[in-house]
GROMACS .gro file of C-alpha atoms in nm:
model
  137
    1UNK     CA    1  -0.018   0.034  -0.005
    2UNK     CA    2   0.122   0.364  -0.058
    3UNK     CA    3   0.184   0.645   0.143
    4UNK     CA    4  -0.101   0.772   0.331
    5UNK     CA    5  -0.306   1.108   0.281
    6UNK     CA    6  -0.278   1.154   0.586
    7UNK     CA    7  -0.300   1.045   0.908
    8UNK     CA    8  -0.473   1.135   1.203
    9UNK     CA    9  -0.503   1.027   1.488
   10UNK     CA   10  -0.854   1.027   1.699
   11UNK     CA   11  -0.935   0.977   2.173
   12UNK     CA   12  -1.175   0.726   2.183
   13UNK     CA   13  -1.436   0.782   2.471
   14UNK     CA   14  -1.623   0.604   2.762
   15UNK     CA   15  -1.932   0.706   2.619
   16UNK     CA   16  -1.833   0.587   2.242
   17UNK     CA   17  -1.903   0.234   2.346
   18UNK     CA   18  -2.191   0.023   2.271
   19UNK     CA   19  -2.375  -0.212   2.574
   20UNK     CA   20  -2.097  -0.505   2.388
   21UNK     CA   21  -1.765  -0.263   2.572
   22UNK     CA   22  -1.751  -0.176   2.185
   23UNK     CA   23  -1.649   0.215   1.982
   24UNK     CA   24  -2.002   0.170   1.849
   25UNK     CA   25  -2.052   0.116   1.464
   26UNK     CA   26  -2.144   0.398   1.369
   27UNK     CA   27  -1.846   0.667   1.562
   28UNK     CA   28  -1.629   0.473   1.257
   29UNK     CA   29  -1.801   0.638   1.011
   30UNK     CA   30  -1.828   0.968   1.260
   31UNK     CA   31  -1.430   0.884   1.275
   32UNK     CA   32  -1.424   0.853   0.860
   33UNK     CA   33  -1.569   1.114   0.849
   34UNK     CA   34  -1.429   1.418   1.082
   35UNK     CA   35  -1.076   1.319   0.890
   36UNK     CA   36  -1.215   1.345   0.542
   37UNK     CA   37  -1.252   1.670   0.608
   38UNK     CA   38  -0.961   1.781   0.788
   39UNK     CA   39  -0.803   1.670   0.470
   40UNK     CA   40  -1.029   1.812   0.225
   41UNK     CA   41  -1.010   2.141   0.474
   42UNK     CA   42  -0.660   2.167   0.483
   43UNK     CA   43  -0.609   2.129   0.181
   44UNK     CA   44  -0.838   2.499   0.104
   45UNK     CA   45  -1.143   2.302  -0.034
   46UNK     CA   46  -1.397   2.495   0.150
   47UNK     CA   47  -1.709   2.237   0.306
   48UNK     CA   48  -1.867   2.531   0.430
   49UNK     CA   49  -2.135   2.585   0.193
   50UNK     CA   50  -1.972   2.918   0.057
   51UNK     CA   51  -1.937   2.776  -0.286
   52UNK     CA   52  -2.088   2.666  -0.595
   53UNK     CA   53  -1.877   2.374  -0.674
   54UNK     CA   54  -1.684   2.103  -0.393
   55UNK     CA   55  -1.656   1.821  -0.228
   56UNK     CA   56  -2.042   1.527  -0.204
   57UNK     CA   57  -2.063   1.245  -0.012
   58UNK     CA   58  -2.169   0.921  -0.269
   59UNK     CA   59  -2.171   0.627  -0.002
   60UNK     CA   60  -1.934   0.455   0.195
   61UNK     CA   61  -1.936   0.123   0.407
   62UNK     CA   62  -1.724  -0.033   0.643
   63UNK     CA   63  -1.562  -0.365   0.731
   64UNK     CA   64  -1.486  -0.446   1.085
   65UNK     CA   65  -1.256  -0.626   1.183
   66UNK     CA   66  -1.146  -0.674   1.539
   67UNK     CA   67  -1.313  -0.438   1.794
   68UNK     CA   68  -1.134  -0.087   1.915
   69UNK     CA   69  -1.225  -0.115   2.283
   70UNK     CA   70  -1.149   0.184   2.580
   71UNK     CA   71  -0.948   0.405   2.690
   72UNK     CA   72  -0.686   0.372   2.288
   73UNK     CA   73  -0.666   0.658   2.066
   74UNK     CA   74  -0.783   0.571   1.690
   75UNK     CA   75  -0.574   0.665   1.409
   76UNK     CA   76  -0.668   0.641   1.131
   77UNK     CA   77  -0.454   0.694   0.758
   78UNK     CA   78  -0.671   0.738   0.451
   79UNK     CA   79  -0.526   0.642   0.103
   80UNK     CA   80  -0.647   0.749  -0.255
   81UNK     CA   81  -0.791   0.425  -0.344
   82UNK     CA   82  -0.977   0.513  -0.751
   83UNK     CA   83  -0.970   0.936  -0.886
   84UNK     CA   84  -1.236   0.905  -1.156
   85UNK     CA   85  -1.305   1.173  -1.354
   86UNK     CA   86  -1.608   1.372  -1.135
   87UNK     CA   87  -1.541   1.134  -0.867
   88UNK     CA   88  -1.179   1.005  -0.602
   89UNK     CA   89  -1.268   0.767  -0.345
   90UNK     CA   90  -1.074   0.779  -0.049
   91UNK     CA   91  -0.956   0.423   0.123
   92UNK     CA   92  -0.931   0.466   0.506
   93UNK     CA   93  -0.725   0.202   0.782
   94UNK     CA   94  -0.883   0.177   1.121
   95UNK     CA   95  -0.687   0.115   1.446
   96UNK     CA   96  -0.515   0.215   1.799
   97UNK     CA   97  -0.242   0.412   1.782
   98UNK     CA   98  -0.097   0.251   1.974
   99UNK     CA   99  -0.131  -0.130   1.740
  100UNK     CA  100  -0.028   0.028   1.423
  101UNK     CA  101  -0.066  -0.300   1.246
  102UNK     CA  102  -0.354  -0.461   1.367
  103UNK     CA  103  -0.662  -0.346   1.144
  104UNK     CA  104  -1.011  -0.298   1.368
  105UNK     CA  105  -1.116  -0.169   1.059
  106UNK     CA  106  -1.152  -0.105   0.663
  107UNK     CA  107  -1.329   0.217   0.478
  108UNK     CA  108  -1.344   0.291   0.125
  109UNK     CA  109  -1.570   0.672   0.083
  110UNK     CA  110  -1.713   0.822  -0.235
  111UNK     CA  111  -1.693   1.167  -0.326
  112UNK     CA  112  -1.816   1.300  -0.564
  113UNK     CA  113  -1.731   1.648  -0.739
  114UNK     CA  114  -2.091   1.832  -0.769
  115UNK     CA  115  -2.233   2.132  -0.900
  116UNK     CA  116  -2.479   2.241  -0.615
  117UNK     CA  117  -2.691   2.479  -0.791
  118UNK     CA  118  -2.712   2.216  -1.078
  119UNK     CA  119  -2.700   1.933  -0.891
  120UNK     CA  120  -2.510   1.749  -1.128
  121UNK     CA  121  -2.066   1.592  -1.138
  122UNK     CA  122  -1.874   1.809  -1.296
  123UNK     CA  123  -1.508   1.693  -1.389
  124UNK     CA  124  -1.256   1.745  -1.092
  125UNK     CA  125  -1.054   2.039  -1.013
  126UNK     CA  126  -0.692   2.024  -1.164
  127UNK     CA  127  -0.560   2.136  -0.858
  128UNK     CA  128  -0.760   1.841  -0.657
  129UNK     CA  129  -0.571   1.571  -0.851
  130UNK     CA  130  -0.265   1.656  -0.787
  131UNK     CA  131  -0.328   1.680  -0.434
  132UNK     CA  132  -0.476   1.372  -0.414
  133UNK     CA  133  -0.159   1.232  -0.638
  134UNK     CA  134   0.052   1.401  -0.539
  135UNK     CA  135   0.157   1.554  -0.834
  136UNK     CA  136   0.220   1.929  -0.948
  137UNK     CA  137  -0.085   2.111  -1.007
   0.00000   0.00000   0.00000
């Protein structure tokens, strides 16, 4: 696997556990969302509704491999899995920060670049494409 686009670490809170004593499945998606939003905003792509064109989440999935149990810090590694004309797929690996070789979950998020007013996809900006692939814009 290539180098990650980003690595984020989030604290697991006591209240994040479910009745079975491990991280509630809905929180995995919350951490993935936070990692995705951080990456986009850190690279200059606003998600605050103040732009006419930008990212929308078209789909997401998660395969749970092992439970995460409090207390721990949760590490989310984000990768580029696929890039198309108007969309890209971010792959994610989730694990304890102190046990990065023990994958707790693998996930994907499909992001489409969209003209919000028209409600239609548009080509990815060249700058974004370069940021995702490590090339020059």
